[in-house]
CSV table of C-alpha atoms in Angstrom, one decimal:
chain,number,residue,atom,x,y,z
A,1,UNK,CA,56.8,49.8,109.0
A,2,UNK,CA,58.8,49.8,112.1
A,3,UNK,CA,62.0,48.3,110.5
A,4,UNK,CA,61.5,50.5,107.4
A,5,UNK,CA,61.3,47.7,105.4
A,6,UNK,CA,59.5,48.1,102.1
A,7,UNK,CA,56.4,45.4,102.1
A,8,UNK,CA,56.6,44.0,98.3
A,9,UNK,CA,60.2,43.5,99.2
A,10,UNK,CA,59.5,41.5,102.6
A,11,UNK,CA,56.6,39.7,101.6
A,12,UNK,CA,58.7,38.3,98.3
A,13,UNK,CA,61.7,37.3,100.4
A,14,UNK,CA,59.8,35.4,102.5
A,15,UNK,CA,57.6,33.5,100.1
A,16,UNK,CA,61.3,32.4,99.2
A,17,UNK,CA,62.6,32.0,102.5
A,18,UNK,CA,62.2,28.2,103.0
A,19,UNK,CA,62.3,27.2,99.5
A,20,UNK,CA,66.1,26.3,99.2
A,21,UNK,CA,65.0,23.4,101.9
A,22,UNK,CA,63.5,21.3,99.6
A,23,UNK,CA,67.0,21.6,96.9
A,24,UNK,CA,69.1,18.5,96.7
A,25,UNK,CA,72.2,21.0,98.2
A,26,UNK,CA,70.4,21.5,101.1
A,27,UNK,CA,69.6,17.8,101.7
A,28,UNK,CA,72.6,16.7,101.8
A,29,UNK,CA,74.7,19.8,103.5
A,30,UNK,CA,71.5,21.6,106.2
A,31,UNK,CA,74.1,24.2,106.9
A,32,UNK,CA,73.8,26.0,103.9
A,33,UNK,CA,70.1,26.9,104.4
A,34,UNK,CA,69.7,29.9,103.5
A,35,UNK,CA,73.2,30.7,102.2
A,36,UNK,CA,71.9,28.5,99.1
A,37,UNK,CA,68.7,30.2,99.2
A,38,UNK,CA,70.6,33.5,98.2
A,39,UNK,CA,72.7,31.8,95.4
A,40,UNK,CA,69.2,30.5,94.2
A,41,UNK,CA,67.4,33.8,94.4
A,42,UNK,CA,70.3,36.2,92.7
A,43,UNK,CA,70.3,33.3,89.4
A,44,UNK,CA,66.8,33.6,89.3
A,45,UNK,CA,67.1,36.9,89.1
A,46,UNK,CA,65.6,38.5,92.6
A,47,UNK,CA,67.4,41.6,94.0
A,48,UNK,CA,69.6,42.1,96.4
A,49,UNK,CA,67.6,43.0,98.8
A,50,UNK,CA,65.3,40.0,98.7
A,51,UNK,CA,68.2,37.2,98.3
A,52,UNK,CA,70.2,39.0,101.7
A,53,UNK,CA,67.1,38.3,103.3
A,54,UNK,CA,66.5,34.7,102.4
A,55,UNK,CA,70.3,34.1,103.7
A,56,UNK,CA,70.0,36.6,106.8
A,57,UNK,CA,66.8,35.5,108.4
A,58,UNK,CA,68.5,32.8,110.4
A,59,UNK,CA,70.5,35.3,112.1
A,60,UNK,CA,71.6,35.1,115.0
A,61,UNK,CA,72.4,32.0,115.1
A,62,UNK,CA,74.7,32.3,118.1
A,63,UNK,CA,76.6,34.3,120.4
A,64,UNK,CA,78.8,35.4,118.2
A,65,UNK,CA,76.7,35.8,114.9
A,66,UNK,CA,75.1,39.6,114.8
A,67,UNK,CA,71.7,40.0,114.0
A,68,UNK,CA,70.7,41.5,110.6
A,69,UNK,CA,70.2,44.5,109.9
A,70,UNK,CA,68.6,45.3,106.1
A,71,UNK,CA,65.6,46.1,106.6
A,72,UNK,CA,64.0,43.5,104.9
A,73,UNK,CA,66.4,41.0,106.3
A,74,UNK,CA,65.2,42.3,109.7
A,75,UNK,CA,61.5,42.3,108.6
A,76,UNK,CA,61.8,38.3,107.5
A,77,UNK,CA,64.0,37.7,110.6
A,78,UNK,CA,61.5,38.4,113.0
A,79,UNK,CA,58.6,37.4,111.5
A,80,UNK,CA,60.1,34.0,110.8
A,81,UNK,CA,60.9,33.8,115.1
A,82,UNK,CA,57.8,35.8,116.2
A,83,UNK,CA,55.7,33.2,114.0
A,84,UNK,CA,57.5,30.2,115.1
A,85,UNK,CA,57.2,30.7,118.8
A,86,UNK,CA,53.8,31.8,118.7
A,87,UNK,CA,53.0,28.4,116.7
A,88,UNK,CA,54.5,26.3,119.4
A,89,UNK,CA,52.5,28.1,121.7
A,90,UNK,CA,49.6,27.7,120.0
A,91,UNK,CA,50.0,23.6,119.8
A,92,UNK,CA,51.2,23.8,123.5
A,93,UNK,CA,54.4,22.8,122.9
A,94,UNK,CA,56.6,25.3,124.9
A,95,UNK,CA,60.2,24.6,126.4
A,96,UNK,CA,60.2,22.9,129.8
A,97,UNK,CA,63.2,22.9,131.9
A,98,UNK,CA,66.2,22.0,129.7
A,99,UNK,CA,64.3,20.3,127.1
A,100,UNK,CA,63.8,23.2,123.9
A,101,UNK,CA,64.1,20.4,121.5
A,102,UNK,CA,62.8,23.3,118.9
A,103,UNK,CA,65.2,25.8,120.0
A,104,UNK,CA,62.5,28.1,120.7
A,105,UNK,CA,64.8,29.8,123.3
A,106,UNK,CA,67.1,30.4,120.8
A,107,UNK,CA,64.8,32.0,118.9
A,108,UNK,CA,63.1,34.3,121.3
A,109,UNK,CA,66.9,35.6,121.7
A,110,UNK,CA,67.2,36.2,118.0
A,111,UNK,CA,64.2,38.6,118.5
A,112,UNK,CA,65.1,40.4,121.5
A,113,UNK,CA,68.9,40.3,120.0
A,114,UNK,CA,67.6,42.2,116.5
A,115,UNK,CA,65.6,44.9,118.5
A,116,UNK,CA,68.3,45.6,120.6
A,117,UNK,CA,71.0,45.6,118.5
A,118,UNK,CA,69.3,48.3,115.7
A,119,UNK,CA,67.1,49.7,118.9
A,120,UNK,CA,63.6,48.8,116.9
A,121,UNK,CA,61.3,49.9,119.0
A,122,UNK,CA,58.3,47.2,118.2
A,123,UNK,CA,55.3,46.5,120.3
A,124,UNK,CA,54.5,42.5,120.4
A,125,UNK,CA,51.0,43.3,121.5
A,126,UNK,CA,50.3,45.9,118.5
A,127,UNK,CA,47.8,44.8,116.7
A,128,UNK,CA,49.8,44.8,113.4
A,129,UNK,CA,51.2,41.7,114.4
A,130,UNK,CA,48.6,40.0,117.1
A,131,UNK,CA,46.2,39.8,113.7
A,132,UNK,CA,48.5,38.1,111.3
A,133,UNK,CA,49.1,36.0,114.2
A,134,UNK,CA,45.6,35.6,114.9
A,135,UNK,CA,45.5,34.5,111.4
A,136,UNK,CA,47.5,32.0,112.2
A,137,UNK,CA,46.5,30.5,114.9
A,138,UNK,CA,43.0,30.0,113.3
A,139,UNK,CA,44.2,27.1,111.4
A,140,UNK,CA,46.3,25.8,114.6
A,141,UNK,CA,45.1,27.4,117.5
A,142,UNK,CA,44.1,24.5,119.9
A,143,UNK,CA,40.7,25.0,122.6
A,144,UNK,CA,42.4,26.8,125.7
A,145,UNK,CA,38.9,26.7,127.9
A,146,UNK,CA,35.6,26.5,127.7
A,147,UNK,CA,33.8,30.4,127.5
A,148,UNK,CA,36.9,31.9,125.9
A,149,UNK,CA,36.2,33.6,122.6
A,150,UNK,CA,39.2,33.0,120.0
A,151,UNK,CA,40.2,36.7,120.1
A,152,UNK,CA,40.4,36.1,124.0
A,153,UNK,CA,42.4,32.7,123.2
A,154,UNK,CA,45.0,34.7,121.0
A,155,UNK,CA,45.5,37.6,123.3
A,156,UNK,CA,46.4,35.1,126.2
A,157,UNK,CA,49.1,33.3,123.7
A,158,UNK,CA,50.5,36.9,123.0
A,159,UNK,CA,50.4,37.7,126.7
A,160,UNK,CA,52.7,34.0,127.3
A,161,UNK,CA,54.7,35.2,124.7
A,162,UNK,CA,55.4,38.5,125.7
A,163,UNK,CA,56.1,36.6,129.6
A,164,UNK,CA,58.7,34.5,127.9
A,165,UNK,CA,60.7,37.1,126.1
A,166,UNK,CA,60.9,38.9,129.6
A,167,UNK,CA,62.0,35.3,131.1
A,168,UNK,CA,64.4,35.4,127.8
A,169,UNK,CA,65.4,39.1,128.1
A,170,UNK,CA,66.3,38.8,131.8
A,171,UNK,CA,68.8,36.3,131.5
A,172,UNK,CA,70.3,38.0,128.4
A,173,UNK,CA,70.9,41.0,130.6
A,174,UNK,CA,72.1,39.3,133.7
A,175,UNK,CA,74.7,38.0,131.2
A,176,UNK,CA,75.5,41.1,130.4
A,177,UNK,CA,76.3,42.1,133.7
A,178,UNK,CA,72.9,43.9,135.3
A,179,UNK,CA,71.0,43.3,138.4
A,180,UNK,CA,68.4,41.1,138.5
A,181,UNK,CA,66.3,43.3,140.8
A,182,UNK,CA,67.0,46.6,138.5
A,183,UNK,CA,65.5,44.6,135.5
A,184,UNK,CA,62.9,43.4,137.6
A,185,UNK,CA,61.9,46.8,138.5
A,186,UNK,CA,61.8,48.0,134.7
A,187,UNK,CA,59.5,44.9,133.0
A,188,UNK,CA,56.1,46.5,133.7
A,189,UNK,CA,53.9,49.0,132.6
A,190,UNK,CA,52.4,51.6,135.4
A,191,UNK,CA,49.1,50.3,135.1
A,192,UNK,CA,50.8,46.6,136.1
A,193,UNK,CA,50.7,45.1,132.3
A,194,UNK,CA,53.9,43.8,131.0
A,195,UNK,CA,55.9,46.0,128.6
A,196,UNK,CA,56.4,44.4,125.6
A,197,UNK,CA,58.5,47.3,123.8
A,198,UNK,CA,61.7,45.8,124.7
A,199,UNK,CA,63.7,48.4,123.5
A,200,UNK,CA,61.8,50.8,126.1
A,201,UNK,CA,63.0,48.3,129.0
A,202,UNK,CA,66.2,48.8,128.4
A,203,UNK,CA,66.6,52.3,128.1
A,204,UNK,CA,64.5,52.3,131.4
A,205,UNK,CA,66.8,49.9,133.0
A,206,UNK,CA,70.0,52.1,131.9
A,207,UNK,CA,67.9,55.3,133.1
A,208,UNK,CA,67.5,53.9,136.6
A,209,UNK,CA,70.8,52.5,137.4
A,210,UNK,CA,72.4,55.7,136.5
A,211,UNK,CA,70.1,57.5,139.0
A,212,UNK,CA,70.3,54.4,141.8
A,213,UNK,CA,74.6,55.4,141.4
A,214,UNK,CA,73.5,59.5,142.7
A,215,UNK,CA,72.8,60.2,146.8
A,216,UNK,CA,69.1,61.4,145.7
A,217,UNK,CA,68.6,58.1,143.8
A,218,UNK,CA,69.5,55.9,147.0
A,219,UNK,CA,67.8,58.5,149.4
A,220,UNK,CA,64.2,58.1,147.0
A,221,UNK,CA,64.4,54.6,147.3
A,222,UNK,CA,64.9,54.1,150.9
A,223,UNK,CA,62.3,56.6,151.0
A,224,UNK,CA,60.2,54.7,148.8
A,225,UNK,CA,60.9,51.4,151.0
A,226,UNK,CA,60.0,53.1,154.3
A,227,UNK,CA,56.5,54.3,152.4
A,228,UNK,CA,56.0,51.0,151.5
A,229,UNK,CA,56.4,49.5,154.6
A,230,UNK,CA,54.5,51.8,156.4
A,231,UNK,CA,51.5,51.2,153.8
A,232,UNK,CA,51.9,47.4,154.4
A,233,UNK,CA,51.4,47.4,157.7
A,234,UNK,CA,48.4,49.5,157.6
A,235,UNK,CA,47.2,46.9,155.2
A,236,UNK,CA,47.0,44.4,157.0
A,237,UNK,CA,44.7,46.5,159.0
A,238,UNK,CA,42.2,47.1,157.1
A,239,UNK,CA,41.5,48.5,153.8
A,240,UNK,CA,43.9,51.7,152.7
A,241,UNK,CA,43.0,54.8,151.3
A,242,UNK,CA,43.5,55.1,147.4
A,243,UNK,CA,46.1,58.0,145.9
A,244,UNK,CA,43.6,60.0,144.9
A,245,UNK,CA,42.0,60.7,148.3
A,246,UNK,CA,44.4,62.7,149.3
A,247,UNK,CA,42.5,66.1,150.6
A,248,UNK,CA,45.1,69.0,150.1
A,249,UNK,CA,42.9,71.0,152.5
A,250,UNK,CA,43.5,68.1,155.7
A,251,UNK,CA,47.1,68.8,155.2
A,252,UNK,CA,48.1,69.9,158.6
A,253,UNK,CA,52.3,70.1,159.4
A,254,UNK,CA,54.7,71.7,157.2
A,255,UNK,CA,56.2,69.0,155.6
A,256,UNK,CA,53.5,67.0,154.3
A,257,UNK,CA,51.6,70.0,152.5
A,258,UNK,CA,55.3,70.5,151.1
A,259,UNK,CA,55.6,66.9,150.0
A,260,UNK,CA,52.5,67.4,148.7
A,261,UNK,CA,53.0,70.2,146.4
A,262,UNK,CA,56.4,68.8,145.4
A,263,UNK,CA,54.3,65.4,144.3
A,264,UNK,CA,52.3,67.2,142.1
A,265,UNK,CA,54.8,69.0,140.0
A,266,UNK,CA,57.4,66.0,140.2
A,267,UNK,CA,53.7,64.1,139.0
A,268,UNK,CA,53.3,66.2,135.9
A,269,UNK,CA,57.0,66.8,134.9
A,270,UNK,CA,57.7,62.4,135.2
A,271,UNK,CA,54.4,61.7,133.2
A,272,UNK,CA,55.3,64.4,130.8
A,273,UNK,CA,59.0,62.8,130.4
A,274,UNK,CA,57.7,59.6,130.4
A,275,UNK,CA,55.7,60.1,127.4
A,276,UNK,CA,58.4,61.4,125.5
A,277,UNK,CA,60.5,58.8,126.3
A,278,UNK,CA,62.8,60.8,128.1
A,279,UNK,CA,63.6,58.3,131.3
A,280,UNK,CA,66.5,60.4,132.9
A,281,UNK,CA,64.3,63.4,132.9
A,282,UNK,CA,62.1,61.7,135.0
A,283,UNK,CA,64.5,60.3,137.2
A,284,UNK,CA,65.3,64.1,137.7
A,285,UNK,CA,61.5,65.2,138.3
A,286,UNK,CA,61.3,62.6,141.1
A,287,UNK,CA,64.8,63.5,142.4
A,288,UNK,CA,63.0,66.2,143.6
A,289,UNK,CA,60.7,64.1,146.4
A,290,UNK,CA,64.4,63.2,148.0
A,291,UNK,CA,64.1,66.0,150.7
A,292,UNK,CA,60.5,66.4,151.2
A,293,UNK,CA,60.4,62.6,151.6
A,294,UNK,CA,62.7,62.4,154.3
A,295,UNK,CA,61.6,65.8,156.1
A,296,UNK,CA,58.1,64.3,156.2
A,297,UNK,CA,58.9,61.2,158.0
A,298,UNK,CA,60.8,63.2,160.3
A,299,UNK,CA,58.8,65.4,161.4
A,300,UNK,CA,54.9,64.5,160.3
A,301,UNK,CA,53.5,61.4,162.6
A,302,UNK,CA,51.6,59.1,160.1
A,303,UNK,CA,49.5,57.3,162.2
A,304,UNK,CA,47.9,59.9,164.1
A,305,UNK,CA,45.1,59.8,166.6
A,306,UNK,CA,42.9,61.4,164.4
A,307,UNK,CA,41.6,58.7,162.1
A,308,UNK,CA,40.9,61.3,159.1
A,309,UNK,CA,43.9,62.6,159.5
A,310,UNK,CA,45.3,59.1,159.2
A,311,UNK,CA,43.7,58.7,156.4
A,312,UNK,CA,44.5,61.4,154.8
A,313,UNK,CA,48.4,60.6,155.4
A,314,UNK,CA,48.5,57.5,154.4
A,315,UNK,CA,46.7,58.7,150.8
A,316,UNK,CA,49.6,61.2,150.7
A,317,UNK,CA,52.0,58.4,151.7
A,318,UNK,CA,50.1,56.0,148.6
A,319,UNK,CA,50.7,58.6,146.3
A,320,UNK,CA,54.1,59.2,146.4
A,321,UNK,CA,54.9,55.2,145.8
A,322,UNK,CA,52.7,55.5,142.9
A,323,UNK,CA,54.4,58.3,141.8
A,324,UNK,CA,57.7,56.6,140.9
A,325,UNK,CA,55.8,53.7,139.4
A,326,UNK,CA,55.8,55.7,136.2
A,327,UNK,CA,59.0,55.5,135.5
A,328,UNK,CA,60.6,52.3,137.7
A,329,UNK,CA,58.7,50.0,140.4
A,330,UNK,CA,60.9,50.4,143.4
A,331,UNK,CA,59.4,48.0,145.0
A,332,UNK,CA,61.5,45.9,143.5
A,333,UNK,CA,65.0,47.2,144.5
A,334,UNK,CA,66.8,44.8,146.9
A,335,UNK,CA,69.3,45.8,149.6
């Protein structure tokens, strides 16, 4: 469904998908897998459709090769990579330094290059693909540790997955010319789980360097840092407040109940961009902390003698960090 790819269709090609590898033609010449397999599949009389998809499903097969994009063809493609990685996972037999002698690197590319390229915004953790997985996996799926159920066992394989597509996806970005730390910033969810909606990381990642280019973006992050630090430090302390502690009625100076009631609308407006996908909104909703962030630390003491009041700044402080999380960890940001 989220290639538009009618199921009879898919299913059919990639029954067929492999079956030119046992031909004589195939033997002898390996490079024409697949390309036979459509020659094959048009004289037997299977559509178009299905015999583009038995020759596309290898694609990419380098830098230069662009992905598929049929819908079926897309559909096969990616099943045939997601699958593959996910059985070498399964047996434990993942790349390791500059051995891949399965080209399972390669592969992971091929999937992060066919969502890209026709922006198909798929979810490696939805459960319309961690079950035929699962499926999988119960005929391969080796013992990972003792008191792990093998729904437990399967979601830790898609977790590993989903870590080396990031791994995969970070160096095809660097490559194409973006800062480590600005895709670093981008790869997780607020709540601290990794996206796996690759599609959504990069529109994130263009979102957030074109607000990092504008004075309020480089003003929010220093702002950010200087929260940060602060919150470290009191750390180290002792235990800090959480977010939600933050008393509007122990808001003493100016500049913090301002920051405050900035926080909450720039709070609502982010998540509700957020939701709808809309990532330079909510660069613009938190824009709006720029000036009540720096007015605050230069005029509102943080650790003041008063230990509730303390406190009660330092929630205000823990707030605003998480605040941006929504949209971008800045923690992240070098420089």
């Amino acid at each position: 469904p989220a290639v538009g790819a009618d199921p009879d269709l898919a299913e059919r090609a990639a029954l067929l998908a492999k079956a030119d590898l046992t031909t004589a033609m195939v033997r002898e010449f390996p490079e024409l897998q697949g390309l036979m397999g459509r020659y094959y599949a048009l004289a037997q009389g299977e559509g178009a459709a299905i015999a583009d998809a038995i020759r596309d499903h290898y694609k990419p097969l380098g830098a230069e090769d662009d992905p598929p994009t049929a819908p079926v063809s897309v559909a096969v493609a990616l099943a045939d990579k997601i699958y593959t990685l996910f059985a070498f996972w399964s047996i434990e037999m993942k790349p390791t330094g500059s051995s891949d002698p399965f080209a399972l690197r390669r592969a992971a590319l091929g999937v992060i290059r066919i969502l890209l390229f026709s922006e198909i915004k798929l979810r490696i953790a939805d459960q319309r693909i961690v079950e035929p997985l699962g499926r999988v996996a119960s005929a391969i799926l080796v013992d990972r540790g003792a008191g792990e159920t093998f729904n437990q066992q399967v979601q830790l394989l898609v977790g590993e997955l989903v870590a080396f597509l990031h791994d995969r996806l970070k160096v095809y970005l660097r490559d194409k010319g973006h800062r480590h730390d600005h895709i670093d910033a981008v790869l997780m969810q607020p709540g601290g789980a990794r996206e796996d909606d690759l599609v959504l990381i990069v529109t994130k990642l263009v979102a957030l360097e074109a607000f990092l280019k504008t004075g309020d973006g480089v003003n929010l992050a220093a702002g950010y840092k200087r929260a940060a630090n602060i919150l470290k430090a009191e750390e180290k302390k002792g235990s800090l407040p959480a977010a939600d502690e933050c008393d509007p009625a122990r808001l003493v100076a100016p500049e913090e109940k301002t920051l405050f009631a900035t926080l909450e609308k720039a709070e609502a407006d982010a998540t509700a961009a957020v939701s709808a996908e809309q990532f330079e909104a909510a660069m613009t909703a938190l824009a709006t902390l720029r000036a009540p962030i720096d007015a605050f630390f230069e005029k509102v003491t943080v650790n003041a003698d008063d230990p509730a009041l303390r406190a009660n700044r330092l929630a205000l402080l823990r707030r605003f960090t998480e605040a941006t999380r929504a949209v971008a960890d800045l923690s992240k940001l070098e420089g």
